[in-house]
Coordinates of C-alpha atoms and ligand atoms in Angstrom, one line a residue:
M1 CA -131.6 -51.9 -112.6
A2 CA -135.4 -52.2 -111.6
G3 CA -136.4 -54.7 -114.0
K4 CA -133.2 -57.2 -113.0
K5 CA -134.6 -56.8 -109.7
K6 CA -138.1 -58.4 -110.6
E7 CA -136.3 -61.0 -112.3
A8 CA -134.7 -62.1 -109.1
S9 CA -138.2 -62.5 -107.3
L10 CA -140.2 -64.3 -109.4
Q11 CA -137.6 -67.5 -110.1
V12 CA -136.2 -68.2 -107.0
S13 CA -132.0 -68.7 -107.7
V14 CA -131.1 -72.2 -106.7
T15 CA -127.1 -72.7 -106.5
N16 CA -126.5 -75.5 -104.2
Q17 CA -127.9 -78.7 -103.3
E18 CA -128.9 -77.3 -99.5
Q19 CA -131.5 -74.4 -102.0
W20 CA -132.3 -77.2 -104.0
E21 CA -133.6 -79.9 -101.1
E22 CA -135.2 -76.7 -99.9
M23 CA -137.0 -75.8 -102.6
L24 CA -138.6 -79.4 -102.9
A25 CA -140.1 -79.1 -99.6
T26 CA -142.0 -76.1 -101.3
K27 CA -145.4 -76.8 -100.6
G28 CA -147.2 -76.3 -104.3
L29 CA -145.9 -76.3 -107.6
T30 CA -142.9 -75.1 -108.9
V31 CA -141.5 -75.1 -112.4
V32 CA -137.5 -74.6 -112.6
D33 CA -135.7 -73.9 -115.1
V34 CA -131.9 -75.9 -115.6
Y35 CA -129.0 -74.0 -116.7
Q36 CA -125.8 -74.6 -117.0
Q37 CA -123.6 -71.6 -116.0
W38 CA -122.1 -70.7 -119.4
C39 CA -124.9 -69.4 -120.9
G40 CA -126.8 -68.5 -117.7
P41 CA -131.0 -68.8 -117.0
C42 CA -133.6 -68.8 -120.0
R43 CA -134.5 -65.5 -119.9
A44 CA -136.4 -65.8 -123.4
V45 CA -139.5 -67.2 -121.2
V46 CA -138.8 -64.5 -117.9
S47 CA -141.7 -62.2 -119.6
L48 CA -144.0 -65.1 -120.1
L49 CA -143.1 -66.7 -116.3
R50 CA -144.5 -63.4 -114.7
K51 CA -147.2 -63.1 -117.1
I52 CA -148.6 -66.6 -116.2
K53 CA -147.9 -65.4 -112.2
N54 CA -149.4 -62.1 -113.1
E55 CA -153.0 -63.4 -114.9
L56 CA -152.9 -66.5 -111.9
G57 CA -151.7 -64.7 -108.8
D58 CA -151.0 -68.1 -107.1
E59 CA -149.8 -68.7 -103.8
L60 CA -149.1 -72.6 -104.8
L61 CA -147.4 -71.6 -108.2
H62 CA -143.5 -71.0 -108.0
F63 CA -140.9 -70.2 -110.2
S64 CA -136.7 -71.6 -110.0
T65 CA -133.9 -71.2 -111.8
A66 CA -131.3 -74.4 -110.3
E67 CA -127.8 -74.3 -112.0
A68 CA -126.2 -77.8 -112.6
D69 CA -123.2 -77.8 -112.8
S70 CA -123.4 -76.8 -108.6
I71 CA -126.6 -79.2 -107.8
D72 CA -125.7 -82.7 -107.4
A73 CA -129.4 -83.9 -107.8
L74 CA -129.1 -82.1 -111.4
E75 CA -125.5 -83.8 -112.7
H76 CA -127.7 -85.5 -115.4
Y77 CA -128.4 -82.3 -116.9
R78 CA -125.2 -80.8 -117.3
G79 CA -123.6 -79.9 -120.3
K80 CA -126.9 -79.9 -122.2
C81 CA -127.3 -76.6 -124.2
E82 CA -131.2 -77.3 -124.6
P83 CA -133.2 -74.7 -122.2
T84 CA -134.7 -77.7 -119.8
F85 CA -138.1 -76.7 -117.3
L86 CA -138.8 -79.4 -114.7
F87 CA -141.6 -79.0 -112.5
Y88 CA -142.0 -80.4 -108.8
G89 CA -145.5 -80.9 -106.9
G90 CA -144.5 -81.4 -103.2
G91 CA -141.1 -82.2 -104.3
E92 CA -141.5 -85.0 -106.8
L93 CA -140.9 -84.3 -110.8
V94 CA -144.2 -84.6 -111.9
A95 CA -143.2 -83.0 -115.9
V96 CA -140.6 -82.1 -117.9
L97 CA -140.3 -79.9 -120.8
R98 CA -137.5 -79.4 -123.5
G99 CA -137.0 -76.4 -125.4
A100 CA -138.1 -72.7 -124.7
K101 CA -141.5 -73.3 -126.3
A102 CA -143.9 -70.5 -124.8
P103 CA -147.1 -72.4 -125.7
L104 CA -146.7 -75.4 -124.3
L105 CA -144.5 -73.8 -120.9
Q106 CA -147.7 -72.2 -120.6
K107 CA -149.8 -74.8 -121.1
M108 CA -148.0 -77.1 -119.2
I109 CA -147.4 -74.8 -116.3
V110 CA -151.9 -74.0 -116.1
D111 CA -152.5 -78.0 -116.6
E112 CA -149.7 -78.9 -113.7
L113 CA -151.3 -76.5 -111.2
S114 CA -154.2 -77.6 -111.4
K115 CA -153.4 -81.3 -110.7
E116 CA -151.3 -80.5 -108.1
K117 CA -154.3 -78.7 -106.5
L118 CA -156.2 -81.4 -106.9
V119 CA -153.7 -84.0 -105.2
L120 CA -154.0 -80.8 -102.5
E121 CA -157.2 -80.2 -102.0
Q122 CA -159.3 -82.9 -102.4
G123 CA -156.1 -85.8 -102.3
G124 CA -155.5 -87.3 -105.2
E125 CA -152.8 -89.3 -106.7
R126 CA -149.7 -86.9 -108.1
K127 CA -148.4 -88.9 -110.7
A128 CA -144.3 -88.4 -110.5
I129 CA -142.6 -89.1 -113.3
K130 CA -139.2 -90.0 -114.1
D131 CA -136.6 -87.7 -116.7
Y132 CA -135.1 -89.9 -119.4
G133 CA -132.5 -87.0 -118.7
L134 CA -131.6 -88.1 -115.1
L135 CA -131.9 -92.0 -115.6
G136 CA -129.7 -94.5 -116.8
E137 CA -127.4 -92.8 -118.2
D138 CA -124.1 -94.6 -116.9
K139 CA -125.3 -97.6 -118.2
E140 CA -125.5 -96.0 -122.0
E141 CA -122.6 -94.7 -121.3
E142 CA -121.0 -97.4 -120.7
E143 CA -122.6 -99.3 -123.7
E144 CA -121.4 -96.8 -125.8
T145 CA -117.6 -96.7 -124.3
Q146 CA -117.7 -100.6 -125.3
A147 CA -119.4 -100.0 -128.7
G148 CA -116.5 -97.6 -129.5
D149 CA -113.8 -100.1 -129.0
E150 CA -114.7 -102.2 -131.7
E151 CA -113.3 -100.1 -135.1
G152 CA -115.1 -99.9 -137.4
I153 CA -119.1 -100.2 -136.7
S154 CA -119.8 -97.7 -138.6
V155 CA -124.2 -97.8 -137.2
P156 CA -125.2 -96.9 -133.8
D157 CA -126.1 -99.8 -131.5
S158 CA -129.6 -100.6 -132.1
K159 CA -130.3 -101.2 -128.8
S160 CA -129.9 -97.8 -128.7
C161 CA -131.7 -96.9 -131.4
T162 CA -134.6 -97.1 -133.6
V163 CA -136.0 -95.7 -136.9
A164 CA -139.7 -94.8 -137.0
I165 CA -141.3 -93.4 -140.2
I166 CA -144.4 -90.5 -140.0
K167 CA -146.4 -91.8 -143.1
P168 CA -147.0 -90.4 -146.0
D169 CA -150.5 -90.4 -145.2
A170 CA -150.1 -88.3 -141.5
V171 CA -147.5 -85.7 -143.5
A172 CA -149.9 -84.9 -145.8
H173 CA -152.5 -83.7 -143.5
G174 CA -149.7 -81.5 -142.3
K175 CA -149.5 -83.1 -138.6
A176 CA -145.5 -83.8 -139.6
N177 CA -144.6 -80.9 -136.9
E178 CA -147.1 -82.0 -134.6
I179 CA -146.2 -85.4 -134.3
I180 CA -142.4 -84.6 -133.8
M181 CA -143.2 -82.4 -131.2
K182 CA -145.2 -85.6 -129.6
I183 CA -142.2 -87.8 -130.2
Q184 CA -139.6 -84.7 -128.4
D185 CA -141.9 -84.6 -125.3
A186 CA -142.2 -88.5 -125.4
G187 CA -138.3 -88.4 -124.0
F188 CA -137.4 -89.4 -127.1
E189 CA -134.3 -88.1 -128.5
I190 CA -134.2 -87.3 -132.5
L191 CA -131.0 -87.7 -133.9
A192 CA -131.3 -87.5 -137.3
H193 CA -134.0 -86.3 -139.6
E194 CA -135.3 -86.5 -143.1
E195 CA -138.0 -85.8 -145.8
R196 CA -138.1 -88.3 -148.4
T197 CA -140.6 -89.3 -150.5
L198 CA -139.7 -93.5 -150.8
T199 CA -139.5 -94.6 -154.2
E200 CA -141.9 -98.2 -155.5
T201 CA -138.7 -100.0 -155.3
E202 CA -136.9 -98.6 -151.8
A203 CA -140.6 -99.1 -149.9
R204 CA -140.3 -102.9 -151.9
D205 CA -137.6 -103.4 -150.5
F206 CA -138.1 -101.5 -147.1
Y207 CA -141.6 -103.7 -146.1
L208 CA -139.4 -107.3 -148.0
H209 CA -140.7 -109.4 -144.8
K210 CA -144.5 -108.2 -145.4
A211 CA -144.2 -109.0 -148.5
A212 CA -146.2 -112.3 -148.5
E213 CA -148.9 -110.9 -146.6
A214 CA -152.7 -109.6 -148.2
G215 CA -152.2 -105.9 -149.1
F216 CA -148.5 -105.7 -149.7
D217 CA -149.1 -104.5 -152.8
D218 CA -151.3 -101.5 -151.4
L219 CA -148.4 -100.5 -148.9
V220 CA -145.6 -100.3 -151.3
R221 CA -148.2 -97.8 -152.9
F222 CA -148.9 -96.2 -150.2
M223 CA -145.6 -95.6 -148.6
S224 CA -144.5 -93.9 -152.5
S225 CA -147.1 -91.9 -152.5
G226 CA -145.3 -88.4 -151.1
P227 CA -142.7 -87.3 -148.6
S228 CA -142.3 -89.0 -145.5
H229 CA -140.9 -88.3 -142.3
V230 CA -138.2 -90.7 -141.8
L231 CA -136.8 -90.3 -137.8
L232 CA -133.9 -92.1 -136.2
L233 CA -135.1 -91.8 -132.5
S234 CA -132.9 -92.5 -129.4
R235 CA -133.6 -92.8 -125.7
V236 CA -132.5 -93.1 -122.6
E237 CA -133.9 -95.4 -121.2
G238 CA -133.4 -98.7 -118.5
S239 CA -134.9 -102.1 -119.6
A240 CA -137.1 -101.9 -122.4
T241 CA -134.8 -100.7 -125.6
V242 CA -136.2 -97.7 -127.6
A243 CA -137.8 -100.2 -130.5
E244 CA -140.0 -101.1 -127.8
A245 CA -140.9 -97.9 -126.3
W246 CA -141.3 -96.5 -129.8
R247 CA -143.7 -99.5 -130.6
D248 CA -145.6 -98.8 -127.1
F249 CA -145.8 -95.4 -127.8
I250 CA -147.5 -95.7 -132.0
G251 CA -149.6 -98.3 -130.2
P252 CA -150.9 -101.8 -132.7
A253 CA -150.8 -101.5 -136.1
D254 CA -154.2 -101.7 -136.6
V255 CA -155.8 -98.4 -135.9
E256 CA -159.4 -100.0 -134.5
E257 CA -157.8 -101.5 -131.7
A258 CA -155.7 -98.8 -130.9
K259 CA -158.3 -96.4 -130.4
R260 CA -159.7 -99.1 -128.3
E261 CA -156.7 -100.4 -126.4
K262 CA -154.4 -97.7 -126.9
P263 CA -156.4 -94.3 -127.4
E264 CA -153.8 -92.1 -126.2
S265 CA -151.2 -93.9 -128.7
L266 CA -150.3 -91.8 -131.7
R267 CA -152.0 -94.4 -134.4
A268 CA -154.5 -93.6 -132.3
Q269 CA -154.6 -89.9 -132.8
Y270 CA -153.5 -89.9 -136.5
G271 CA -154.1 -92.8 -138.2
A272 CA -157.3 -94.2 -140.5
R273 CA -158.1 -97.4 -141.6
A274 CA -155.0 -99.7 -143.2
P275 CA -153.2 -99.2 -144.7
F276 CA -152.8 -95.5 -143.3
N277 CA -152.0 -95.8 -139.4
A278 CA -149.4 -92.4 -139.4
V279 CA -146.4 -94.0 -138.4
H280 CA -144.0 -97.0 -138.6
G281 CA -141.7 -97.9 -136.0
S282 CA -138.6 -101.1 -135.8
E283 CA -140.7 -104.5 -135.1
D284 CA -137.9 -105.1 -132.7
A285 CA -133.8 -104.1 -132.1
E286 CA -132.8 -106.5 -134.6
H287 CA -134.9 -105.0 -137.7
A288 CA -134.1 -101.4 -136.1
G289 CA -130.2 -102.5 -137.3
R290 CA -131.5 -103.5 -141.0
E291 CA -133.9 -100.6 -141.3
L292 CA -131.3 -98.1 -140.2
A293 CA -128.8 -99.1 -142.1
F294 CA -131.4 -99.3 -145.1
L295 CA -132.2 -95.2 -144.5
F296 CA -129.5 -93.9 -143.3
P297 CA -126.3 -95.7 -144.9
G298 CA -124.3 -92.7 -143.9
F299 CA -124.7 -92.8 -140.4
S300 CA -121.9 -93.0 -138.4
R301 CA -121.6 -94.1 -135.0
T302 CA -120.6 -91.1 -133.6
A303 CA -123.9 -89.1 -134.1
S304 CA -126.1 -91.9 -131.9
S305 CA -124.5 -90.7 -128.8
R306 CA -125.8 -86.6 -129.2
T307 CA -126.1 -85.9 -125.5
E308 CA -121.9 -87.4 -125.0
P309 CA -119.6 -83.8 -125.2
A310 CA -116.9 -85.9 -127.3
A311 CA -119.5 -87.3 -130.0
E312 CA -120.6 -83.4 -130.7
E313 CA -117.4 -83.1 -131.1
E314 CA -117.5 -85.2 -133.9
R315 CA -120.6 -84.0 -135.7
V316 CA -119.9 -82.4 -139.1
E317 CA -123.2 -79.7 -138.7
R318 CA -124.3 -76.4 -139.9
T319 CA -125.3 -73.6 -137.6
L320 CA -126.3 -70.6 -138.3
A321 CA -123.8 -67.7 -137.4
L322 CA -126.1 -63.6 -137.2
I323 CA -123.8 -60.4 -137.1
R324 CA -126.1 -57.6 -136.4
P325 CA -125.8 -54.5 -138.0
R326 CA -123.1 -53.0 -136.1
A327 CA -121.0 -55.9 -135.4
A328 CA -121.4 -55.7 -138.7
R329 CA -120.4 -52.8 -140.0
E330 CA -117.3 -52.3 -137.6
N331 CA -116.2 -55.9 -136.7
R332 CA -116.2 -58.0 -139.5
D333 CA -112.8 -58.9 -140.4
E334 CA -112.3 -59.2 -136.3
I335 CA -115.3 -61.6 -136.2
F336 CA -114.3 -64.0 -139.5
A337 CA -110.2 -64.1 -137.8
R338 CA -112.3 -65.6 -134.9
I339 CA -114.3 -67.6 -137.2
H340 CA -111.4 -69.4 -138.6
E341 CA -109.1 -69.0 -135.7
C342 CA -112.0 -72.0 -134.5
G343 CA -111.7 -74.5 -137.7
L344 CA -115.4 -73.7 -138.3
A345 CA -115.7 -72.6 -142.8
V346 CA -118.1 -70.6 -143.6
A347 CA -120.4 -72.1 -146.0
L348 CA -122.8 -68.8 -147.1
Q349 CA -123.4 -65.3 -146.3
R350 CA -125.6 -62.8 -147.3
E351 CA -126.2 -58.9 -146.0
V352 CA -130.2 -58.6 -145.8
T353 CA -131.9 -55.7 -144.5
L354 CA -134.3 -57.1 -142.2
T355 CA -138.4 -55.7 -142.2
E356 CA -140.0 -56.2 -139.0
E357 CA -142.4 -58.7 -139.9
Q358 CA -139.7 -60.6 -140.9
V359 CA -137.4 -60.2 -137.2
R360 CA -140.8 -61.4 -135.9
R361 CA -140.9 -64.7 -137.8
F362 CA -137.2 -65.0 -137.2
Y363 CA -138.2 -64.8 -133.5
P364 CA -140.8 -66.1 -132.3
Q365 CA -139.7 -67.0 -129.3
H366 CA -139.3 -63.5 -128.2
V367 CA -142.4 -60.9 -129.8
E368 CA -143.7 -62.0 -126.5
Q369 CA -141.4 -60.8 -124.4
D370 CA -141.9 -57.1 -123.6
L371 CA -138.6 -56.4 -121.5
V372 CA -136.1 -58.2 -124.6
F373 CA -138.6 -57.6 -128.0
P374 CA -138.7 -53.7 -128.9
A375 CA -134.5 -53.5 -128.3
L376 CA -134.0 -56.6 -130.3
L377 CA -136.1 -55.2 -133.2
Q378 CA -134.3 -52.1 -133.0
S379 CA -131.0 -53.6 -132.8
M380 CA -131.5 -55.9 -135.9
T381 CA -133.9 -53.8 -137.9
S382 CA -131.0 -50.3 -137.8
G383 CA -129.2 -51.6 -140.8
P384 CA -128.4 -54.6 -142.6
V385 CA -127.8 -57.6 -140.6
L386 CA -125.0 -60.6 -141.8
A387 CA -126.0 -63.7 -142.0
V388 CA -123.3 -66.6 -142.0
V389 CA -123.8 -70.5 -142.2
L390 CA -121.0 -71.6 -140.4
V391 CA -119.6 -75.9 -141.1
G392 CA -118.2 -77.9 -138.7
T393 CA -117.5 -80.3 -136.4
G394 CA -119.8 -79.7 -133.4
A395 CA -120.8 -76.3 -135.0
V396 CA -124.2 -75.9 -133.5
V397 CA -122.2 -76.3 -129.9
R398 CA -119.1 -74.4 -130.6
W399 CA -119.9 -72.0 -132.5
K400 CA -122.8 -71.7 -129.2
N401 CA -119.6 -71.6 -127.0
M402 CA -117.5 -68.9 -128.7
L403 CA -120.8 -66.0 -128.2
G404 CA -120.5 -66.8 -124.4
P405 CA -123.5 -65.6 -122.2
W406 CA -126.9 -64.3 -124.2
D407 CA -126.7 -61.4 -121.3
V408 CA -123.7 -58.8 -122.2
D409 CA -122.8 -57.8 -118.2
R410 CA -122.5 -61.7 -117.9
A411 CA -120.7 -62.2 -120.0
R412 CA -118.0 -59.5 -119.6
E413 CA -118.4 -60.9 -116.2
E414 CA -117.8 -64.4 -116.4
S415 CA -116.8 -65.0 -119.8
P416 CA -114.2 -61.5 -121.3
D417 CA -113.0 -63.6 -124.2
C418 CA -116.2 -64.2 -125.6
L419 CA -117.4 -62.4 -128.5
R420 CA -120.5 -61.5 -127.2
A421 CA -118.5 -60.0 -124.8
Q422 CA -115.8 -58.8 -126.7
F423 CA -117.9 -57.7 -129.0
A424 CA -121.3 -55.4 -127.6
V425 CA -121.8 -52.0 -128.4
E426 CA -121.6 -49.5 -125.2
N427 CA -125.5 -48.7 -124.1
Q428 CA -126.4 -51.3 -125.9
P429 CA -128.5 -54.0 -123.7
N430 CA -128.9 -56.2 -126.6
N431 CA -125.6 -58.6 -127.4
Q432 CA -124.2 -58.6 -131.6
L433 CA -124.2 -62.1 -131.9
H434 CA -126.5 -64.7 -132.9
G435 CA -126.2 -69.1 -132.9
S436 CA -128.8 -71.4 -133.7
D437 CA -129.6 -73.8 -130.3
S438 CA -129.8 -76.8 -131.6
P439 CA -129.0 -78.4 -135.3
E440 CA -132.9 -78.8 -135.6
E441 CA -133.3 -75.2 -135.5
A442 CA -130.2 -74.5 -137.3
E443 CA -132.1 -76.1 -140.3
R444 CA -135.0 -74.1 -139.9
E445 CA -133.0 -70.2 -139.9
I446 CA -130.6 -71.8 -142.7
N447 CA -134.1 -71.6 -144.3
F448 CA -134.6 -68.3 -143.1
F449 CA -131.7 -66.4 -144.9
F450 CA -131.1 -68.6 -147.9
P451 CA -134.3 -70.2 -149.1
R452 CA -134.5 -73.6 -150.9
Q453 CA -134.5 -73.5 -155.0
R454 CA -136.2 -75.8 -156.1
T455 CA -136.1 -76.9 -159.5
L456 CA -138.0 -79.9 -161.9
A457 CA -135.9 -83.0 -162.9
V458 CA -137.1 -86.1 -164.6
I459 CA -136.0 -89.0 -165.4
K460 CA -136.9 -89.6 -168.9
P461 CA -138.0 -92.8 -169.9
N462 CA -134.6 -93.8 -171.0
A463 CA -133.4 -94.1 -168.1
V464 CA -135.9 -94.6 -165.5
E465 CA -136.0 -98.8 -165.6
E466 CA -132.5 -99.6 -165.5
H467 CA -130.8 -96.3 -163.6
K468 CA -133.6 -94.3 -161.4
D469 CA -132.1 -96.3 -158.2
T470 CA -128.3 -94.8 -159.2
I471 CA -129.9 -91.0 -159.8
L472 CA -131.8 -90.7 -157.2
K473 CA -129.5 -92.0 -154.4
E474 CA -127.0 -89.6 -156.2
I475 CA -129.4 -86.7 -156.2
R476 CA -129.9 -87.3 -152.5
D477 CA -125.9 -87.7 -152.0
G478 CA -125.9 -84.4 -153.6
G479 CA -127.8 -82.8 -151.0
F480 CA -131.4 -82.2 -152.8
C481 CA -134.5 -82.8 -151.1
V482 CA -137.2 -84.9 -153.0
A483 CA -139.9 -83.1 -151.9
H484 CA -142.3 -84.4 -154.9
L485 CA -141.9 -87.7 -156.9
K486 CA -144.1 -88.3 -159.5
E487 CA -143.7 -91.8 -162.0
L488 CA -146.4 -91.1 -164.9
L489 CA -146.7 -91.3 -168.6
L490 CA -146.8 -87.7 -170.5
S491 CA -149.7 -87.3 -173.0
R492 CA -149.0 -86.0 -175.8
Q493 CA -150.6 -82.1 -175.1
T494 CA -148.3 -82.8 -171.9
A495 CA -145.4 -83.2 -173.5
E496 CA -146.2 -80.4 -175.7
E497 CA -146.6 -77.8 -173.3
F498 CA -143.5 -78.9 -171.1
Y499 CA -141.0 -79.0 -173.8
G500 CA -142.7 -75.6 -175.0
E501 CA -139.7 -73.7 -175.8
Q502 CA -138.6 -76.8 -178.3
R503 CA -141.7 -75.8 -180.7
G504 CA -140.4 -75.0 -184.0
K505 CA -137.1 -77.1 -183.5
P506 CA -136.9 -79.9 -186.2
F507 CA -136.2 -81.9 -182.9
F508 CA -139.3 -80.8 -181.5
N509 CA -142.0 -84.1 -182.8
Q510 CA -138.7 -87.1 -181.9
L511 CA -138.7 -85.5 -178.9
V512 CA -142.4 -85.2 -177.9
E513 CA -143.1 -88.5 -179.1
F514 CA -139.5 -90.0 -176.8
M515 CA -140.7 -88.0 -174.0
C516 CA -144.5 -90.1 -173.8
S517 CA -142.8 -93.6 -174.7
G518 CA -142.9 -94.7 -171.2
P519 CA -143.6 -93.4 -168.3
C520 CA -141.3 -90.6 -167.1
L521 CA -139.9 -90.0 -162.8
V522 CA -140.8 -86.9 -162.3
L523 CA -139.2 -85.0 -159.5
L524 CA -139.8 -81.4 -157.5
L525 CA -136.1 -80.8 -156.3
T526 CA -134.7 -78.1 -153.1
K527 CA -131.5 -77.4 -151.6
E528 CA -129.8 -73.8 -152.3
N529 CA -128.7 -73.0 -156.0
A530 CA -131.1 -76.5 -157.0
V531 CA -131.6 -75.0 -160.6
E532 CA -127.7 -74.7 -161.3
D533 CA -126.6 -77.7 -159.5
W534 CA -128.9 -80.1 -160.8
R535 CA -128.1 -78.8 -164.6
A536 CA -124.3 -79.5 -163.3
M537 CA -125.3 -82.6 -161.8
M538 CA -126.7 -83.9 -165.2
G539 CA -124.3 -82.4 -167.9
P540 CA -124.7 -81.1 -171.3
A541 CA -127.7 -82.3 -173.5
D542 CA -125.0 -83.7 -176.1
P543 CA -123.4 -87.1 -174.7
G544 CA -120.6 -86.6 -176.5
R545 CA -120.0 -83.2 -175.6
A546 CA -120.8 -84.4 -171.7
K547 CA -118.3 -86.7 -171.9
E548 CA -115.2 -84.5 -172.6
A549 CA -116.9 -82.0 -171.0
S550 CA -118.1 -83.4 -167.4
P551 CA -116.5 -87.4 -167.5
D552 CA -119.2 -87.6 -164.0
S553 CA -122.0 -86.4 -164.6
L554 CA -125.5 -88.2 -165.3
R555 CA -125.7 -87.6 -169.5
A556 CA -121.9 -88.5 -169.7
R557 CA -122.7 -92.1 -168.1
F558 CA -126.5 -92.7 -168.5
A559 CA -127.6 -91.0 -172.4
S560 CA -127.8 -93.1 -175.0
D561 CA -127.9 -90.0 -177.3
I562 CA -128.8 -86.0 -177.5
L563 CA -132.5 -86.9 -178.1
R564 CA -132.7 -90.1 -175.1
N565 CA -130.1 -87.9 -173.0
A566 CA -132.1 -90.2 -169.8
V567 CA -132.5 -86.5 -167.3
H568 CA -134.2 -83.3 -168.2
G569 CA -134.0 -80.0 -165.5
S570 CA -135.1 -76.9 -166.0
S571 CA -132.7 -74.2 -167.2
S572 CA -134.0 -71.4 -164.7
E573 CA -136.0 -70.1 -161.8
Q574 CA -139.0 -68.9 -163.7
Q575 CA -139.2 -71.8 -166.1
A576 CA -138.6 -74.6 -163.0
E577 CA -141.8 -72.4 -161.8
E578 CA -143.5 -72.9 -164.8
K579 CA -143.0 -77.0 -164.6
I580 CA -143.4 -77.0 -161.7
H581 CA -147.3 -75.9 -161.8
L582 CA -147.6 -77.8 -164.8
I583 CA -146.9 -81.0 -163.0
F584 CA -147.5 -80.9 -160.5
G585 CA -150.5 -78.3 -159.9
D586 CA -149.6 -75.4 -157.1
V587 CA -147.5 -76.4 -154.7
C588 CA -147.7 -73.6 -152.6
P589 CA -144.8 -71.4 -150.8
E590 CA -144.0 -70.6 -147.9
A591 CA -142.7 -67.7 -146.1
A592 CA -138.8 -67.4 -145.8
I593 CA -137.1 -64.7 -146.5
G594 CA -136.3 -65.1 -151.0
S595 CA -133.0 -63.3 -152.8
D596 CA -136.0 -61.0 -154.1
G597 CA -138.2 -60.6 -151.2
E598 CA -140.1 -63.8 -152.4
A599 CA -141.5 -66.5 -149.9
D600 CA -140.0 -70.5 -150.8
A601 CA -141.6 -73.5 -149.7
T602 CA -140.7 -76.0 -147.2
A603 CA -141.0 -79.7 -148.9
S604 CA -143.4 -80.5 -146.3
E605 CA -145.7 -77.6 -147.1
K606 CA -145.1 -78.4 -150.8
A607 CA -146.3 -82.2 -149.9
E608 CA -149.2 -81.3 -148.3
N609 CA -150.5 -79.5 -150.9
S610 CA -149.9 -81.7 -153.9
E611 CA -153.4 -83.2 -154.1
D612 CA -154.7 -79.9 -155.6
G613 CA -154.5 -78.5 -158.9
K614 CA -153.0 -82.0 -160.7
P615 CA -153.0 -81.7 -164.6
E616 CA -154.6 -83.8 -166.8
L617 CA -152.2 -85.9 -168.3
Ligands
ADP1 P1 -131.4 -79.5 -172.0 O1 -132.2 -80.4 -171.7 O2 -130.4 -79.7 -171.6 O3 -132.3 -78.4 -171.4 P2 -132.4 -78.4 -174.2 O4 -133.2 -77.1 -173.3 O5 -131.3 -77.1 -175.0 O6 -131.4 -78.9 -173.2 O7 -133.0 -79.3 -175.6 C1 -134.1 -80.1 -174.9 C2 -134.0 -81.1 -174.6 O8 -134.0 -81.5 -176.2 C3 -132.3 -82.4 -174.7 O9 -132.5 -82.5 -173.6 C4 -132.5 -83.5 -175.8 O10 -133.4 -84.3 -175.2 C5 -133.5 -82.9 -176.4 N1 -132.3 -82.2 -178.2 C6 -131.8 -81.0 -177.4 N2 -130.9 -80.7 -178.7 C7 -131.3 -81.9 -179.9 C8 -130.9 -82.5 -181.2 N3 -130.0 -81.0 -181.5 N4 -131.4 -83.1 -181.9 C9 -132.7 -84.2 -180.7 N5 -132.4 -83.4 -179.4 C10 -132.2 -82.7 -179.2
MG2 MG1 -134.1 -76.7 -171.9

């Protein structure tokens, strides 16, 4: 094909050490796509590179692809499935980008090229960097083996992990995603990521070491005022611990000082006056260990080393598989048989006919690719797509390995047993199966096809004081995300409206009085099937029946009687939306495909809107 030839000349193919050195000697900026033999170069960016080359037409700009498996210098990039681009100027590494993020890649190419020109034309100094993906891994592997020798280690080595929090101020201002990108670009690896609203008690315990300091109460109130993003970070690093590297990256706690002394730090960029300084970092390795145990109690050692293939295999993950219309029609059973054979379980599945708009939203990274997108769009809209959530240890990589190379011709040549080769369709350039690229992408993609439902939960006045923490923990353990949380004393009017459905019932007045008798904790929960699942966790309204029918339910354990039955939950999706509106105002939905084509909200977007439209209480 003519297209292929063009691609070959656009990117110089480097497949051995000798060619690698030749490439390093090339004058100008070279952008190298480092790829794994089994998945091939990142085709997703080819048309972007071509566009850039055409637009800039610069002789000093070069592209190449380099196979990690056969080039000694790339030893440490082997086995990583994330697309990686290395930028070399005058044989020195000047920048690294992980992930096929088109806008960022474009910006980096333009920036790095102009820097390289400054060096070449005006004798500027080239700023070489070190990629932590290339450094010190041997050392970390050693450490991990040692840690692994000891039995019963339940948390990662605190030297290699630290806890970071994107605080409620930054989240509420919609900065979470931007900050997360910066974190990744700075070479930190995000091992775990959770959005959660700390309760006052949790915030108090978390900052216990600051209890004697002025402003402690403000800090606690602030930290429990809305959702935060809690992150577990690691970084492959020679000398400093990741805790130190992270603290250095966020800058001084005092934002004014940060602006003066470290203007590029996160706090200088995103913070305001105390206590609103946007981000948190564990003070040192010891604190990191404690905070890790506090915020990620279920975190196991194996998850600390995601870059290590063995560990990846041990982690239970979800991934999204898409079986495109043709294969969904013709090969569904065989594909499911292969899924089961390799030990992955099917957690959710759904058939949907996508609109063009939806395909564009699902594949933002491919939309601009003139060579790829039209065929992809055609194939994705030609009938119902089968979306399947697969669960298992190392599911993301395992499913990717089963799929084989993206390019159908390559799949056939190189691994004829892989699913993309086996279920390829004659005369169709596109493969028939999709798999998520990373656990993070998997969650985005799963949420696209299986949007989370929202429900309103209330911990009623009789249970707030004594059982709030237990109930919250069980909610989180049950897989719900607490998108909003508010402790409040209901006014009579709000309570009446809240229980509008019960108006006229003999117990209505009693119920309203009870609900206003003390503070309630109101929660906006999200999860797939949230309404029903939360009702199942609560159990029947009458604790007598609850004890019989579901003795483990919250009401069986914490209800005093049918009136004071500890918790409330919406009984339908529609009721949930009404009551969420009543309590939290307009918390606006995100664009994803819902069961009825409606949009649903992500927790973070809801959070960003939480300031608006609160009811008068
Ligand atoms: P649920 O809370 O499970 O949705 P209902 O919607 O039927 O249950 O009732 C709303 C609330 O009214 C109950 O949670 C309970 O607090 C109260 N309630 C229901 N039935 C009675 C009753 N017979 N006597 C007193 N209070 C009741
Ligand atoms: Mg009800």
